[in-house]
PDB file of C-alpha atoms in Angstrom:
ATOM      1  CA  MET A  25     124.751 110.588 108.962  1.00 76.00           C
ATOM      2  CA  ALA A  26     128.252 109.170 109.190  1.00 81.00           C
ATOM      3  CA  LEU A  27     129.068 105.871 110.847  1.00 87.00           C
ATOM      4  CA  PRO A  28     130.907 105.909 114.188  1.00 86.00           C
ATOM      5  CA  ARG A  29     134.689 106.402 113.797  1.00 87.00           C
ATOM      6  CA  SER A  30     135.366 102.948 115.195  1.00 86.00           C
ATOM      7  CA  LEU A  31     133.282  99.902 114.328  1.00 86.00           C
ATOM      8  CA  PRO A  32     133.610  96.500 116.000  1.00 87.00           C
ATOM      9  CA  ASP A  33     134.596  93.410 114.045  1.00 85.00           C
ATOM     10  CA  GLY A  34     131.862  91.022 113.012  1.00 83.00           C
ATOM     11  CA  ASP A  35     130.302  89.375 109.985  1.00 86.00           C
ATOM     12  CA  VAL A  36     127.417  91.823 110.426  1.00 89.00           C
ATOM     13  CA  VAL A  37     127.686  95.280 111.996  1.00 91.00           C
ATOM     14  CA  VAL A  38     124.531  97.355 112.481  1.00 90.00           C
ATOM     15  CA  HIS A  39     124.552 101.067 113.270  1.00 89.00           C
ATOM     16  CA  GLU A  40     120.981 101.783 114.325  1.00 90.00           C
ATOM     17  CA  VAL A  41     119.799 105.371 114.726  1.00 91.00           C
ATOM     18  CA  LEU A  42     116.380 106.220 116.145  1.00 90.00           C
ATOM     19  CA  ALA A  43     114.865 109.707 116.149  1.00 90.00           C
ATOM     20  CA  ASP A  44     111.604 109.456 118.094  1.00 87.00           C
ATOM     21  CA  GLN A  45     109.006 112.237 118.262  1.00 85.00           C
ATOM     22  CA  ALA A  46     108.303 111.286 121.896  1.00 83.00           C
ATOM     23  CA  VAL A  47     111.743 112.669 122.837  1.00 90.00           C
ATOM     24  CA  ASP A  48     111.767 115.647 120.421  1.00 92.00           C
ATOM     25  CA  TYR A  49     113.633 113.641 117.772  1.00 90.00           C
ATOM     26  CA  GLU A  50     116.770 113.415 119.867  1.00 91.00           C
ATOM     27  CA  ARG A  51     118.876 110.770 118.129  1.00 91.00           C
ATOM     28  CA  ARG A  52     119.719 107.565 119.943  1.00 92.00           C
ATOM     29  CA  GLU A  53     122.408 105.397 118.415  1.00 91.00           C
ATOM     30  CA  LYS A  54     123.619 101.893 119.084  1.00 91.00           C
ATOM     31  CA  VAL A  55     126.024  99.549 117.336  1.00 91.00           C
ATOM     32  CA  LEU A  56     125.288  95.841 117.189  1.00 88.00           C
ATOM     33  CA  HIS A  57     127.706  93.257 115.843  1.00 90.00           C
ATOM     34  CA  GLY A  58     127.996  89.535 115.406  1.00 88.00           C
ATOM     35  CA  GLY A  59     126.432  87.164 112.906  1.00 86.00           C
ATOM     36  CA  VAL A  60     123.436  87.325 110.606  1.00 86.00           C
ATOM     37  CA  LYS A  61     121.068  87.333 113.606  1.00 87.00           C
ATOM     38  CA  GLN A  62     121.839  91.047 113.974  1.00 88.00           C
ATOM     39  CA  ALA A  63     120.288  91.674 110.559  1.00 91.00           C
ATOM     40  CA  ARG A  64     117.243  89.525 111.366  1.00 90.00           C
ATOM     41  CA  ASP A  65     116.658  91.578 114.503  1.00 88.00           C
ATOM     42  CA  ILE A  66     116.124  94.661 112.319  1.00 88.00           C
ATOM     43  CA  GLY A  67     113.949  92.909 109.725  1.00 89.00           C
ATOM     44  CA  LEU A  68     116.531  91.908 107.119  1.00 92.00           C
ATOM     45  CA  TRP A  69     117.614  88.486 105.876  1.00 94.00           C
ATOM     46  CA  LEU A  70     121.168  88.204 104.556  1.00 94.00           C
ATOM     47  CA  ASP A  71     122.332  85.293 102.424  1.00 94.00           C
ATOM     48  CA  ARG A  72     125.926  85.132 101.239  1.00 91.00           C
ATOM     49  CA  THR A  73     126.502  82.837  98.283  1.00 91.00           C
ATOM     50  CA  GLY A  74     129.934  82.804  96.694  1.00 90.00           C
ATOM     51  CA  GLN A  75     130.867  86.408  95.912  1.00 93.00           C
ATOM     52  CA  THR A  76     127.370  87.904  96.394  1.00 96.00           C
ATOM     53  CA  LEU A  77     125.204  89.004  99.296  1.00 95.00           C
ATOM     54  CA  ALA A  78     121.424  88.801  98.844  1.00 96.00           C
ATOM     55  CA  VAL A  79     119.424  91.188 101.047  1.00 96.00           C
ATOM     56  CA  ASP A  80     115.734  90.462 101.742  1.00 94.00           C
ATOM     57  CA  ARG A  81     113.225  92.298 103.909  1.00 93.00           C
ATOM     58  CA  LEU A  82     111.417  89.995 106.299  1.00 91.00           C
ATOM     59  CA  PRO A  83     107.654  90.348 106.780  1.00 88.00           C
ATOM     60  CA  GLY A  84     106.796  92.524 109.774  1.00 82.00           C
ATOM     61  CA  ALA A  85     103.886  93.538 111.960  1.00 79.00           C
ATOM     62  CA  ALA A  86     102.901  96.721 110.119  1.00 79.00           C
ATOM     63  CA  ALA A  87      99.215  97.571 109.869  1.00 73.00           C
ATOM     64  CA  TYR A  88      99.952  99.210 106.520  1.00 74.00           C
ATOM     65  CA  PRO A  89     101.292  98.311 104.095  1.00 75.00           C
ATOM     66  CA  ARG A  90     100.212  94.772 104.882  1.00 74.00           C
ATOM     67  CA  PRO A  91     103.099  92.393 105.551  1.00 69.00           C
ATOM     68  CA  TYR A  92     103.639  89.801 102.862  1.00 74.00           C
ATOM     69  CA  ALA A  93     106.292  87.181 102.310  1.00 79.00           C
ATOM     70  CA  SER A  94     109.955  88.106 102.283  1.00 84.00           C
ATOM     71  CA  THR A  95     110.915  90.576  99.581  1.00 89.00           C
ATOM     72  CA  ARG A  96     114.247  90.554  97.723  1.00 94.00           C
ATOM     73  CA  LEU A  97     115.668  94.058  97.932  1.00 95.00           C
ATOM     74  CA  PHE A  98     118.950  93.642  96.070  1.00 96.00           C
ATOM     75  CA  THR A  99     122.007  91.477  95.568  1.00 97.00           C
ATOM     76  CA  LEU A 100     125.385  93.052  96.258  1.00 96.00           C
ATOM     77  CA  THR A 101     128.880  92.143  95.139  1.00 96.00           C
ATOM     78  CA  SER A 102     131.969  93.073  97.124  1.00 92.00           C
ATOM     79  CA  GLY A 103     132.253  96.835  97.629  1.00 91.00           C
ATOM     80  CA  GLN A 104     128.700  97.639  96.549  1.00 94.00           C
ATOM     81  CA  ILE A 105     126.090  99.626  98.512  1.00 93.00           C
ATOM     82  CA  GLY A 106     122.333  99.094  98.578  1.00 94.00           C
ATOM     83  CA  ARG A 107     119.816 101.626  99.900  1.00 94.00           C
ATOM     84  CA  TYR A 108     116.293 100.682 101.028  1.00 94.00           C
ATOM     85  CA  ARG A 109     113.614 103.217 101.946  1.00 93.00           C
ATOM     86  CA  ALA A 110     110.194 102.334 103.328  1.00 91.00           C
ATOM     87  CA  ASN A 111     107.511 103.673 105.633  1.00 90.00           C
ATOM     88  CA  PHE A 112     104.989 101.869 107.802  1.00 86.00           C
ATOM     89  CA  ARG A 113     101.982 102.496 110.017  1.00 82.00           C
ATOM     90  CA  PHE A 114     101.764 100.342 113.138  1.00 81.00           C
ATOM     91  CA  THR A 115      98.837  99.933 115.529  1.00 80.00           C
ATOM     92  CA  GLY A 116      98.504  98.401 118.944  1.00 73.00           C
ATOM     93  CA  CYS A 117      95.792  95.887 119.627  1.00 73.00           C
ATOM     94  CA  ALA A 118      92.416  96.089 117.867  1.00 70.00           C
ATOM     95  CA  CYS A 119      90.933  97.568 121.053  1.00 75.00           C
ATOM     96  CA  SER A 120      93.105 100.691 120.853  1.00 72.00           C
ATOM     97  CA  PRO A 121      92.906 103.520 118.308  1.00 76.00           C
ATOM     98  CA  SER A 122      96.572 104.434 118.857  1.00 79.00           C
ATOM     99  CA  TRP A 123      99.130 104.115 116.084  1.00 80.00           C
ATOM    100  CA  TYR A 124     102.673 105.106 115.248  1.00 80.00           C
ATOM    101  CA  TYR A 125     104.658 105.658 112.089  1.00 86.00           C
ATOM    102  CA  GLU A 126     108.126 104.518 111.044  1.00 87.00           C
ATOM    103  CA  ASP A 127     110.208 105.838 108.180  1.00 90.00           C
ATOM    104  CA  TRP A 128     113.158 103.593 107.325  1.00 90.00           C
ATOM    105  CA  LEU A 129     116.376 104.473 105.568  1.00 91.00           C
ATOM    106  CA  VAL A 130     118.645 101.416 105.450  1.00 93.00           C
ATOM    107  CA  HIS A 131     122.075 101.255 103.861  1.00 92.00           C
ATOM    108  CA  VAL A 132     123.784  97.901 103.372  1.00 94.00           C
ATOM    109  CA  SER A 133     127.334  97.377 102.176  1.00 92.00           C
ATOM    110  CA  TYR A 134     129.095  94.148 101.345  1.00 93.00           C
ATOM    111  CA  GLY A 135     132.674  94.447 102.563  1.00 89.00           C
ATOM    112  CA  GLN A 136     134.686  96.911 104.622  1.00 84.00           C
ATOM    113  CA  VAL A 137     133.371 100.444 105.174  1.00 83.00           C
ATOM    114  CA  THR A 138     134.769 103.771 106.331  1.00 81.00           C
ATOM    115  CA  PRO A 139     132.851 106.239 108.562  1.00 78.00           C
ATOM    116  CA  GLU A 140     131.778 108.341 105.529  1.00 83.00           C
ATOM    117  CA  HIS A 141     131.081 105.304 103.313  1.00 85.00           C
ATOM    118  CA  PHE A 142     127.325 105.893 102.963  1.00 88.00           C
ATOM    119  CA  VAL A 143     127.524 109.695 102.986  1.00 87.00           C
ATOM    120  CA  HIS A 144     129.860 110.305 100.037  1.00 86.00           C
ATOM    121  CA  ARG A 145     128.906 107.449  97.697  1.00 88.00           C
ATOM    122  CA  GLN A 146     125.785 106.902  95.685  1.00 92.00           C
ATOM    123  CA  PRO A 147     124.242 103.466  96.201  1.00 95.00           C
ATOM    124  CA  ASP A 148     124.668 100.845  93.502  1.00 96.00           C
ATOM    125  CA  HIS A 149     121.093  99.682  94.177  1.00 96.00           C
ATOM    126  CA  ASP A 150     118.261 101.959  95.354  1.00 96.00           C
ATOM    127  CA  VAL A 151     114.913 100.468  96.400  1.00 95.00           C
ATOM    128  CA  ASP A 152     112.103 102.816  97.452  1.00 94.00           C
ATOM    129  CA  HIS A 153     109.032 101.134  98.961  1.00 90.00           C
ATOM    130  CA  ARG A 154     107.546 104.253 100.570  1.00 89.00           C
ATOM    131  CA  VAL A 155     103.766 104.394 100.191  1.00 86.00           C
ATOM    132  CA  HIS A 156     100.843 106.678 101.000  1.00 83.00           C
ATOM    133  CA  LEU A 157      99.968 105.311 104.442  1.00 73.00           C
ATOM    134  CA  TYR A 158      96.237 105.928 104.282  1.00 71.00           C
ATOM    135  CA  GLY A 159      95.419 104.507 100.869  1.00 65.00           C
ATOM    136  CA  GLY A 160      94.588 106.743  97.939  1.00 57.00           C
ATOM    137  CA  MET A 161      97.133 107.778  95.362  1.00 55.00           C
ATOM    138  CA  ALA A 162     100.465 105.998  95.405  1.00 56.00           C
ATOM    139  CA  ARG A 163     103.437 107.993  96.631  1.00 55.00           C
ATOM    140  CA  ARG A 164     105.183 109.861  93.863  1.00 54.00           C
ATOM    141  CA  ASN A 165     108.934 109.569  93.605  1.00 55.00           C
ATOM    142  CA  SER A 166     110.731 112.881  93.303  1.00 49.00           C
TER     143      SER A 166
END
């Protein structure tokens, strides 16, 4: 999926796309921009040091896989792309048997991007943390 043709200025710009089964997977998009708080709001921690950008995943509220401490995903230099894939099972309170599933595909770039930036380029770093959500055999990468 391409980025919007016009992106706002900001140290951090987030293009969030949600396809929810509850609304027949109709895509809802929003663009957030500003400082590093935008990344924290979607579960990422960004740390720029000199000419590099470290990208960590913050612990979350997933029922499975269990949330642990922050996890370093990758460190980018100017112009590089990182891709992070993960899936999670979430539950409500312990008194409710309901649950929902999230499948994440996150692209991060350090520097300026064009609308097709993530579509036509292979990532420089590719982290796949998808798991079998009900235990058993680990997910096989294809």
